[in-house]
C-alpha positions as MATLAB code, in Angstrom:
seq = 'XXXXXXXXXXXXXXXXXXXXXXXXXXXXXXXXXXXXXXXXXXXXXXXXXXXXXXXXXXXXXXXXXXXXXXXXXXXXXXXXXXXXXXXXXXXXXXXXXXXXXXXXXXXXXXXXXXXXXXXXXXXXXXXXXXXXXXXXXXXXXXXXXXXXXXXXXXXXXXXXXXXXXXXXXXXXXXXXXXXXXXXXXXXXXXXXXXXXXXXXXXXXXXXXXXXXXXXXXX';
ca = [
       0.250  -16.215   58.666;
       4.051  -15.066   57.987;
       4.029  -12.279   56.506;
       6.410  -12.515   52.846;
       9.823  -11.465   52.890;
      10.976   -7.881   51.703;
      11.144   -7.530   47.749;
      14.174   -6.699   46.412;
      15.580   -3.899   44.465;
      16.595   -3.602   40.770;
      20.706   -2.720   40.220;
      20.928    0.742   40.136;
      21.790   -0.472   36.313;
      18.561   -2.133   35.776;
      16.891    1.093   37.165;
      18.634    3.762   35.036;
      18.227    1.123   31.948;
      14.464    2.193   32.651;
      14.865    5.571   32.613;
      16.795    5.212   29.708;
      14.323    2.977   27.894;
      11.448    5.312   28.768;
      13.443    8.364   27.671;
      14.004    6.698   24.401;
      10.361    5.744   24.105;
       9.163    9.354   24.448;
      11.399   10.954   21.844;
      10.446    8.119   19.429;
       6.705    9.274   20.124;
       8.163   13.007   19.887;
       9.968   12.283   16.595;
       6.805   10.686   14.819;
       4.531   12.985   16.125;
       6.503   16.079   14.872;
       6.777   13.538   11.122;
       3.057   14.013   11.484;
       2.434   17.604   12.040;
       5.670   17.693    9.058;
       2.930   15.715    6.749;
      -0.256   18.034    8.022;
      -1.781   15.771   10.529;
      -1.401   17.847   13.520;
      -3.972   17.094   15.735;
      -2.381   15.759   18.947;
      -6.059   13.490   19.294;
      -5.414   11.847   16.671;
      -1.961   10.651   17.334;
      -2.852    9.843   20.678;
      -6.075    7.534   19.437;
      -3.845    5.499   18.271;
      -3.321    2.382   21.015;
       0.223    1.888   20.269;
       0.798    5.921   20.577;
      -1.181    6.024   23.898;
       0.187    2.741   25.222;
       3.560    3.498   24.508;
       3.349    7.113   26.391;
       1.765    4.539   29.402;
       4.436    2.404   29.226;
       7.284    5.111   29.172;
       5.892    7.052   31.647;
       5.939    3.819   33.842;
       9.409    3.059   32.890;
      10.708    6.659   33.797;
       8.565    6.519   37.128;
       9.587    3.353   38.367;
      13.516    3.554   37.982;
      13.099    7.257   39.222;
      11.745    5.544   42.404;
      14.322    2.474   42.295;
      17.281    5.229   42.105;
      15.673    6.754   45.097;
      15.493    3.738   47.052;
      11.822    3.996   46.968;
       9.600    0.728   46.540;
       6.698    0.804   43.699;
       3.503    1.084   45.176;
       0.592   -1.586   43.880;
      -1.336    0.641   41.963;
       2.340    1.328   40.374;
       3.239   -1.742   39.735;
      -0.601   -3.040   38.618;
      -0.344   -0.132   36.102;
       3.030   -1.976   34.779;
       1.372   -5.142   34.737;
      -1.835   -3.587   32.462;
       0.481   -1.754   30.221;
       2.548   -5.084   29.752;
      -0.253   -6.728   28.578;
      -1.334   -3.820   26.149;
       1.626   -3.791   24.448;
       1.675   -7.718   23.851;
      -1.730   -6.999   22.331;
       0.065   -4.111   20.418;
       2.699   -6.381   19.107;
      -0.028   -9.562   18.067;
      -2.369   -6.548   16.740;
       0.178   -5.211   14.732;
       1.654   -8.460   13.421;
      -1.467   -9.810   12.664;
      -4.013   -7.377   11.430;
      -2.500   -3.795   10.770;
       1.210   -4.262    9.154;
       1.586   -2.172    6.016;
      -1.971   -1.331    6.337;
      -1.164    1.996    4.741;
       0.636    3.924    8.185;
       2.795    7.038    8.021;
       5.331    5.637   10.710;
       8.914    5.260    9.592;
      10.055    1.411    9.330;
      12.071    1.995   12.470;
       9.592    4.130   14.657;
       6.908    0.828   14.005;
       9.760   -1.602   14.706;
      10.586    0.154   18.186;
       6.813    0.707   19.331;
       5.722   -2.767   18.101;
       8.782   -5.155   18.258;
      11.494   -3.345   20.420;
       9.188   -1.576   23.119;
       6.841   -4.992   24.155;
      10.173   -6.770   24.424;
      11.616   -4.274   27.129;
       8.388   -4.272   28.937;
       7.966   -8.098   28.968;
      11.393   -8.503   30.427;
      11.464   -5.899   32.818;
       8.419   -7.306   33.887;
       9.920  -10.912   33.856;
      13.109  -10.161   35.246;
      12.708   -7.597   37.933;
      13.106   -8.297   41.289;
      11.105   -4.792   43.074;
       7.273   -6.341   42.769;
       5.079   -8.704   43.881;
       2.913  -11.362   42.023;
      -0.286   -9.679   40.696;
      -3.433  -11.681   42.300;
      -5.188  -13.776   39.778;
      -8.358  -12.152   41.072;
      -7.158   -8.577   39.450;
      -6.830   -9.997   36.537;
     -10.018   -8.138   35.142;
      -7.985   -4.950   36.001;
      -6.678   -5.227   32.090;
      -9.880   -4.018   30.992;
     -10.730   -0.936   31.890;
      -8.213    1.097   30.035;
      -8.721   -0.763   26.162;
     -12.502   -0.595   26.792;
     -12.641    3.408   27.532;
     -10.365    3.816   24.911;
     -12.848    1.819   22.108;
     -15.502    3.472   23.139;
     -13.634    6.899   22.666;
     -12.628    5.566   19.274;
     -16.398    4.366   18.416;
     -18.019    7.637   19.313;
     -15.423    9.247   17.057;
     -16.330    6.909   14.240;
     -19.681    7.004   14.874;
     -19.270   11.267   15.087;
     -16.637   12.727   13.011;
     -15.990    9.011   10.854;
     -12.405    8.971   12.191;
     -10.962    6.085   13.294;
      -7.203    4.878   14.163;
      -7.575    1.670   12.291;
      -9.457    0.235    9.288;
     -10.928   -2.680   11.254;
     -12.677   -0.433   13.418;
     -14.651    1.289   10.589;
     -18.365    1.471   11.245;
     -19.183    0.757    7.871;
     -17.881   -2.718    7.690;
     -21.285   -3.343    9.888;
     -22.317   -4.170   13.534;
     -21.531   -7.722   13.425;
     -17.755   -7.367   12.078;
     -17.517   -4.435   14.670;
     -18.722   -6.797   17.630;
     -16.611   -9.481   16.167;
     -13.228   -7.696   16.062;
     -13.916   -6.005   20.010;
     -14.914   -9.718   20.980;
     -11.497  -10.890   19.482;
      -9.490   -8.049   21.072;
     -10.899   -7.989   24.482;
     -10.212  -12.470   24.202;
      -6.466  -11.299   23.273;
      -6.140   -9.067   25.710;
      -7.177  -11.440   28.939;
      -4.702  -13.830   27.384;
      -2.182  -11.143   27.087;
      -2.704  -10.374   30.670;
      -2.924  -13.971   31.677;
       0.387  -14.280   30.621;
       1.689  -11.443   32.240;
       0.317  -12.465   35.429;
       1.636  -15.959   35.340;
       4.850  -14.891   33.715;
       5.076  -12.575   37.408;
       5.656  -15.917   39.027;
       8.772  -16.768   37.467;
      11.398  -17.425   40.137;
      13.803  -14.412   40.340;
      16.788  -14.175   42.556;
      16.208  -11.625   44.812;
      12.432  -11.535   45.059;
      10.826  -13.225   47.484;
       8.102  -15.802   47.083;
       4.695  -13.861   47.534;
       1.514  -15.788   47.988;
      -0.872  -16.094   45.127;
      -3.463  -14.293   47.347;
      -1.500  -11.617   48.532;
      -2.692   -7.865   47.478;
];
């Protein structure tokens, strides 16, 4: 079997516009989590059991990483660029989530920090993912890779609403009963493998500058 051709590399544009992005990401994080200790909700747990807080940290982190590395010269390793691929699809589920079930559900975010964690930040992600030209196609059978990260994070959340009765969203309340509990998990975990369906498949788009990489390739 030939082996694939070299991936390419990101402009040294599109990598600082990652750094950049990813910088901006963590002082919108910074700025609402300092509004919340302002407003006497201090606890860094809390703000962090929020998804979109946690997934947003993720996905800056990975944004910072990777164009550090594409400045460099340095190629994303797999585990680097699965991790991009899982937090993609998080924050498509953060952006349906939020669209769908949670808007104006009573949250202390400004307007504009929502707008740039739930609009702005899935946007950036999707295309970066879309568009860049330094990683291979993620292997249908990794798909399942999604999973792990949502799932330990609802069952942190359960055991705190199960525990201390605090949860990050109303839906998630164990009083509303084990069968709208199992209902809503079902539903998220079914958005989420269609979420990262899409983000898998959407890897395949043609780009100029990345080579074609078989479907089975790791």
């Amino acid at each position: 079997m030939t082996a694939p051709e070299p991936l390419g590399g990101p402009t040294r544009a599109t990598a600082m516009g990652r750094v950049l992005a990813g910088a901006l990401v963590l002082a919108v994080l910074a700025y609402s989590y300092g509004a919340q200790r302002a407003a006497g909700r201090d606890r860094l747990v809390d703000f962090l059991g929020y998804f979109t807080n946690l997934t947003g940290l993720l996905a800056a982190v990975l944004l910072v990483g990777t164009g550090v590395l594409a400045l460099r010269g340095r190629p994303a390793s797999a585990v680097l660029t699965t991790a991009r691929g899982v937090a993609t699809a998080c924050l498509l589920v953060v952006a349906v989530v939020y669209h769908v079930a949670v808007t104006g559900a009573g949250g202390t975010a400004a307007p504009w920090v929502s707008a740039a964690l739930h609009v702005v930040l899935p946007v950036v992600a999707l295309l970066d993912w879309v568009l860049g030209a330094d990683r291979a196609a993620l292997p249908w059978r990794r798909l399942w890779l999604v999973l792990p990260y949502p799932l330990v994070w609802l069952v942190v959340v359960l055991v705190r609403g199960a525990t201390d009765g605090w949860v990050p969203y109303g839906f998630l309340l164990p009083e509303h009963g084990a069968r709208s509990l199992a209902l809503h998990v079902a539903g998220l975990l079914v958005v989420l493998l269609a979420a990262g369906a899409l983000v898998w498949a959407a890897g395949r788009v043609p780009v100029p500058g990345r080579a074609r990489v078989p479907a089975h390739h790791p």
